[in-house]
Amino acid sequence: MSGTTLDSTAAAPVAVVHIIRGEVDEGPHVGHGRPGAAFTAPALALDRLVWPRTEPGPAFQTPTAEIVDLLVATGDALKADPDGLLAEALERMTAVSPLPAEVLERAYAVLWRSFRRPALYAQIDHELGGADVLDGWREVRLPEGRIAATRAYPPRLVHIIAGNAPGVAAMSVVRGALTKGVNLLKLPSNDLFTTTAILRTMASVAPGHPVVRSFSAAYWRGGDEAVESVLFRPQFFDKLVAWGGEATIRGALRYVGPGFELVSFDPKTSISLIGREAFATPESLAEAAEAGAADATFFNQQACVASRFQFVEGSPADADRYAALLCERLGVAREFSSAHGPRVASELREEIDVLRSLAPDYRVWGGYDGTGLVIRSPEPVDFHPDGKIVNVVPVPALTDAVAHAGVATQTVGVYPDARKAHLRDALACAGVQRVVSLGGAGGMPPGLSHDGFYPLQRLMRWVNDE
Amino acid sequence: MSGARAQIRSLVLSGDTFDQPAVEIRELQLEAAREAFAAHRERIPLLHTRAEETGVREVTALDDLVPLLFSHTSYKSYPLSLITAGRWDRLLRWYTTVSTVEPGDVDVDGVRDIDEWTDRITAAGHRPYITSGTSGKVSFLNCAADDLSFLHDILEHLTCWPDPLPPKPTRRGYLLAPASGPMRSIDGFRWHAEVFARPGETRLLTDDPLRVSELMSSALLRRRIAEGTATPQEISSHETASEAREAEMDAAVSGIVDDIAAHRDEPLLIAGMNNQQFALIQALRARGVPDGGLHPDTLVLSGGGNKGRALPEDYQQQFAAFYDGVRRVRSYGMTELQGSCLACEKGHYHVPPWVIPLVLDQQGETLLNPEHGVVEGRFAFLDVSLEGRWGGLISGDRVLVDFSPCACGRPGPAVLPDIQRYGDLGGDDKITCAATLDSYVRGMIHG
């Protein structure tokens, strides 16, 4: 911006920490970002961001039990935060994240949950069939009496993680550690701090541990060819693990080729289906609206699991009753959402103002202050509801709503539970990956598939001895 | 229209449109802004809603205008389903919320498609100018009859300002555009031809009118792809049809090329959007017409930016080189404002007096206009001349505006030549796992 308009908050830019093979990078910093969102980070030394293929990674032969112990200890340390690493990261996060401080605070307070022993073994057991195949060669009996052996061999991974929920960083570190592989994590500009806080906590629990040395985390501008065209090669990494961000995934595709594959957690959107049973009693309607609001407000609707369109089985008048209650419940603070979300963006405001004037076909509840807004319309609106905005659409039958689910739909919350069994095949056929009880969209249980596949299984390199 | 707005409008005929003393014009503009707000608030429901919501009761300073500005999405905020389902009455109702058209003004009985719908509005004395974006959803910007005559006045008196071209029909004309259609550029080219070209001597790219439904077909197909209802054959046919249209256009251009080459010693009028102009220049060069090889009294009109980065970075330099020595209109503008900001001898784009420039921060929330000097920010404005719609709008352009007197000797404000779209400046790399459906629709379709 020009000199006449610089804001007075031009304090010293925030310094972002890089981790190189488990250690804090003490090198000289360079500037990044834009005015008002400037930060510095250590200049990249590309050679130090790769682990040469001529030798195995530090943790390739570390027993799984030892890795699990380390992760559990890391979880305990995250909970206690003895060195204040998480507190420091949280303070810096609030400046760059669109999420309010209270939501970040509560998300940080439960980061340790991803590191609980049962959760770790659920992934190992359900996705890989047990730790034996991580720790050695599993015997496989084939037709005609043949015997072979297979091993889930540690991979070399570069992760491009999403920054819209801190849990993504925790999940990525946990998965990376369980693979025993080497992991370079690219920090997104909307979360420059969580990953490094977790890795530094792990390093403080077990300095110099092979798993600690298997992790690097650094910032470069997403899509920066000077960095990506050099690093994204099969000589250095086996797989690119990319979260969301259409530009990221399209950019990454240029580098995907023989020996370098893409594991993509695609950008997704989510919806809800509310059956006519909700209207049986005032209590059941309140229950459905509360569950629908919980799903819509997860991380103030910044997450892919957050519901944006809710299809109500009934008349427009029924939908209105639900919508009015839903709007009330959107303004309630929950574990991962605040009573006040972001103010509705001006472009959306205009679209909604126009719809207001198209009553009775369209009705709007709530205002633009970020406490929640609901639009009831004859069919889904053309825009992307975002920031605690839900579009409620009446349908004659829930099966009619299936047409509105597609390849971009990740999670579908259903009310009541009993309706799921009848709908799940049709939803799966449409492209949906998760059918949940309404109210249960937030937080994916470890050990189940994610975006339609088993991540841990996809991350490993499956090698045979035949 | 009367009062300050009429007074400002009349400056177009004054011969010194851009020479008004800064202090007086600012006072007059503020008065005109008050009048425009008072008049439009009563007639445009969306503005009324906005005024109620933001608590702005009257305009006492330019700051009051900022919360009242619309974004370009207002003019395409209709539900697409109204068109797919043929709910023309509802679409009209939508239109009345963003314009001064009243529901009773327009008869939509028996309308069969979006082209007929726009024709009916035109028949009622208004004109819905359309602009199309990359999404394919078109915006409808209403002009009243008065706005159209004002546009005509502007072109008659200010074409080629600061050395305006006498309005004499002395040229052989070429319009690289459809014969008609509700687009400001098409009307503008046609009117220029009426004023500056010899009657009956104007060639068109095609004798067909522009069809809004064809412009919208991409948006409708996009939607069907996103919904998963489009078939491979449908997508393929659309691609083929787009390619066929391009081929037709190329053929039409080559016909025009031959004619221009044959008549290049005469004064010509060559009008077209940038992409057509670029294709024409390439073809003329291939035909052996040298740069600077046209008659000096030739008038060249171009515009439309570089949507989707389809043209090379230096396309403007190429235009300047090829059209060296002819009369060119150089301006910065958009369909959303009447006339344009016109380039002076120094190449600075002077904001016409009926347009109040409002330079905002990137978020579009804070007014940055200084008393003097250059300020950088998002270009927004209030066009006080508009009758048919509210003229307050926030654009997507990052501009530098100089509020001091210009080096050409005239008072400011003027937009400096370095203009970029915020969208092209690149966002940051904030990554989120939440998506819009758009991520799942690939490669639209000659957008």
JSON list of N, CA, C and O in Angstrom, two decimals, chain B residues 175-181 202-211 248 252 256:
[
{"chain": "B", "resi": 175, "resn": "LEU", "atom": "N", "xyz": [-17.23, -3.03, -37.66]},
{"chain": "B", "resi": 175, "resn": "LEU", "atom": "CA", "xyz": [-17.55, -3.34, -36.27]},
{"chain": "B", "resi": 175, "resn": "LEU", "atom": "C", "xyz": [-17.34, -4.83, -36.03]},
{"chain": "B", "resi": 175, "resn": "LEU", "atom": "O", "xyz": [-18.05, -5.66, -36.60]},
{"chain": "B", "resi": 176, "resn": "LEU", "atom": "N", "xyz": [-16.34, -5.13, -35.22]},
{"chain": "B", "resi": 176, "resn": "LEU", "atom": "CA", "xyz": [-16.04, -6.54, -34.95]},
{"chain": "B", "resi": 176, "resn": "LEU", "atom": "C", "xyz": [-16.98, -7.02, -33.85]},
{"chain": "B", "resi": 176, "resn": "LEU", "atom": "O", "xyz": [-16.56, -7.33, -32.73]},
{"chain": "B", "resi": 177, "resn": "ALA", "atom": "N", "xyz": [-18.26, -7.04, -34.16]},
{"chain": "B", "resi": 177, "resn": "ALA", "atom": "CA", "xyz": [-19.25, -7.33, -33.14]},
{"chain": "B", "resi": 177, "resn": "ALA", "atom": "C", "xyz": [-20.51, -7.84, -33.80]},
{"chain": "B", "resi": 177, "resn": "ALA", "atom": "O", "xyz": [-20.69, -7.67, -35.01]},
{"chain": "B", "resi": 178, "resn": "PRO", "atom": "N", "xyz": [-21.41, -8.44, -33.02]},
{"chain": "B", "resi": 178, "resn": "PRO", "atom": "CA", "xyz": [-22.70, -8.84, -33.58]},
{"chain": "B", "resi": 178, "resn": "PRO", "atom": "C", "xyz": [-23.49, -7.59, -33.99]},
{"chain": "B", "resi": 178, "resn": "PRO", "atom": "O", "xyz": [-23.15, -6.47, -33.59]},
{"chain": "B", "resi": 179, "resn": "ALA", "atom": "N", "xyz": [-24.56, -7.81, -34.77]},
{"chain": "B", "resi": 179, "resn": "ALA", "atom": "CA", "xyz": [-25.33, -6.69, -35.31]},
{"chain": "B", "resi": 179, "resn": "ALA", "atom": "C", "xyz": [-26.04, -5.91, -34.22]},
{"chain": "B", "resi": 179, "resn": "ALA", "atom": "O", "xyz": [-26.22, -4.70, -34.33]},
{"chain": "B", "resi": 180, "resn": "SER", "atom": "N", "xyz": [-26.48, -6.61, -33.18]},
{"chain": "B", "resi": 180, "resn": "SER", "atom": "CA", "xyz": [-27.19, -5.93, -32.10]},
{"chain": "B", "resi": 180, "resn": "SER", "atom": "C", "xyz": [-27.14, -6.80, -30.87]},
{"chain": "B", "resi": 180, "resn": "SER", "atom": "O", "xyz": [-26.70, -7.95, -30.93]},
{"chain": "B", "resi": 181, "resn": "GLY", "atom": "N", "xyz": [-27.63, -6.25, -29.77]},
{"chain": "B", "resi": 181, "resn": "GLY", "atom": "CA", "xyz": [-27.65, -7.02, -28.54]},
{"chain": "B", "resi": 181, "resn": "GLY", "atom": "C", "xyz": [-27.49, -6.11, -27.35]},
{"chain": "B", "resi": 181, "resn": "GLY", "atom": "O", "xyz": [-26.95, -5.01, -27.49]},
{"chain": "B", "resi": 202, "resn": "THR", "atom": "N", "xyz": [-20.86, 0.43, -43.29]},
{"chain": "B", "resi": 202, "resn": "THR", "atom": "CA", "xyz": [-20.27, -0.23, -42.11]},
{"chain": "B", "resi": 202, "resn": "THR", "atom": "C", "xyz": [-20.47, -1.74, -42.22]},
{"chain": "B", "resi": 202, "resn": "THR", "atom": "O", "xyz": [-21.58, -2.21, -42.46]},
{"chain": "B", "resi": 203, "resn": "ARG", "atom": "N", "xyz": [-19.38, -2.45, -42.09]},
{"chain": "B", "resi": 203, "resn": "ARG", "atom": "CA", "xyz": [-19.42, -3.92, -42.11]},
{"chain": "B", "resi": 203, "resn": "ARG", "atom": "C", "xyz": [-19.42, -4.47, -40.69]},
{"chain": "B", "resi": 203, "resn": "ARG", "atom": "O", "xyz": [-18.73, -3.94, -39.83]},
{"chain": "B", "resi": 204, "resn": "LEU", "atom": "N", "xyz": [-20.16, -5.55, -40.53]},
{"chain": "B", "resi": 204, "resn": "LEU", "atom": "CA", "xyz": [-20.24, -6.19, -39.21]},
{"chain": "B", "resi": 204, "resn": "LEU", "atom": "C", "xyz": [-19.55, -7.55, -39.25]},
{"chain": "B", "resi": 204, "resn": "LEU", "atom": "O", "xyz": [-19.40, -8.14, -40.31]},
{"chain": "B", "resi": 205, "resn": "LEU", "atom": "N", "xyz": [-19.18, -8.01, -38.10]},
{"chain": "B", "resi": 205, "resn": "LEU", "atom": "CA", "xyz": [-18.59, -9.34, -38.01]},
{"chain": "B", "resi": 205, "resn": "LEU", "atom": "C", "xyz": [-19.65, -10.38, -38.39]},
{"chain": "B", "resi": 205, "resn": "LEU", "atom": "O", "xyz": [-19.36, -11.39, -39.03]},
{"chain": "B", "resi": 206, "resn": "THR", "atom": "N", "xyz": [-20.87, -10.12, -37.97]},
{"chain": "B", "resi": 206, "resn": "THR", "atom": "CA", "xyz": [-21.97, -11.03, -38.29]},
{"chain": "B", "resi": 206, "resn": "THR", "atom": "C", "xyz": [-23.25, -10.22, -38.30]},
{"chain": "B", "resi": 206, "resn": "THR", "atom": "O", "xyz": [-23.36, -9.20, -37.62]},
{"chain": "B", "resi": 207, "resn": "ASP", "atom": "N", "xyz": [-24.22, -10.66, -39.09]},
{"chain": "B", "resi": 207, "resn": "ASP", "atom": "CA", "xyz": [-25.50, -9.97, -39.12]},
{"chain": "B", "resi": 207, "resn": "ASP", "atom": "C", "xyz": [-26.44, -10.51, -38.05]},
{"chain": "B", "resi": 207, "resn": "ASP", "atom": "O", "xyz": [-27.56, -10.01, -37.90]},
{"chain": "B", "resi": 208, "resn": "ASP", "atom": "N", "xyz": [-25.98, -11.52, -37.32]},
{"chain": "B", "resi": 208, "resn": "ASP", "atom": "CA", "xyz": [-26.83, -12.07, -36.25]},
{"chain": "B", "resi": 208, "resn": "ASP", "atom": "C", "xyz": [-26.76, -11.18, -35.03]},
{"chain": "B", "resi": 208, "resn": "ASP", "atom": "O", "xyz": [-25.73, -10.57, -34.76]},
{"chain": "B", "resi": 209, "resn": "PRO", "atom": "N", "xyz": [-27.84, -11.15, -34.28]},
{"chain": "B", "resi": 209, "resn": "PRO", "atom": "CA", "xyz": [-27.77, -10.43, -33.00]},
{"chain": "B", "resi": 209, "resn": "PRO", "atom": "C", "xyz": [-27.01, -11.28, -31.98]},
{"chain": "B", "resi": 209, "resn": "PRO", "atom": "O", "xyz": [-26.88, -12.50, -32.15]},
{"chain": "B", "resi": 210, "resn": "LEU", "atom": "N", "xyz": [-26.52, -10.60, -30.95]},
{"chain": "B", "resi": 210, "resn": "LEU", "atom": "CA", "xyz": [-25.93, -11.33, -29.84]},
{"chain": "B", "resi": 210, "resn": "LEU", "atom": "C", "xyz": [-27.06, -12.02, -29.08]},
{"chain": "B", "resi": 210, "resn": "LEU", "atom": "O", "xyz": [-28.09, -11.40, -28.82]},
{"chain": "B", "resi": 211, "resn": "ARG", "atom": "N", "xyz": [-26.88, -13.28, -28.76]},
{"chain": "B", "resi": 211, "resn": "ARG", "atom": "CA", "xyz": [-27.92, -13.96, -27.99]},
{"chain": "B", "resi": 211, "resn": "ARG", "atom": "C", "xyz": [-27.47, -14.16, -26.54]},
{"chain": "B", "resi": 211, "resn": "ARG", "atom": "O", "xyz": [-26.43, -14.77, -26.28]},
{"chain": "B", "resi": 248, "resn": "GLU", "atom": "N", "xyz": [-16.10, -19.62, -37.18]},
{"chain": "B", "resi": 248, "resn": "GLU", "atom": "CA", "xyz": [-16.93, -18.67, -37.92]},
{"chain": "B", "resi": 248, "resn": "GLU", "atom": "C", "xyz": [-16.40, -17.26, -37.78]},
{"chain": "B", "resi": 248, "resn": "GLU", "atom": "O", "xyz": [-16.33, -16.49, -38.73]},
{"chain": "B", "resi": 252, "resn": "ALA", "atom": "N", "xyz": [-15.08, -14.66, -40.53]},
{"chain": "B", "resi": 252, "resn": "ALA", "atom": "CA", "xyz": [-15.63, -13.31, -40.69]},
{"chain": "B", "resi": 252, "resn": "ALA", "atom": "C", "xyz": [-14.53, -12.27, -40.60]},
{"chain": "B", "resi": 252, "resn": "ALA", "atom": "O", "xyz": [-14.51, -11.30, -41.37]},
{"chain": "B", "resi": 256, "resn": "ILE", "atom": "N", "xyz": [-13.21, -9.29, -43.36]},
{"chain": "B", "resi": 256, "resn": "ILE", "atom": "CA", "xyz": [-13.00, -7.89, -43.01]},
{"chain": "B", "resi": 256, "resn": "ILE", "atom": "C", "xyz": [-11.56, -7.47, -43.30]},
{"chain": "B", "resi": 256, "resn": "ILE", "atom": "O", "xyz": [-11.29, -6.36, -43.76]}
]
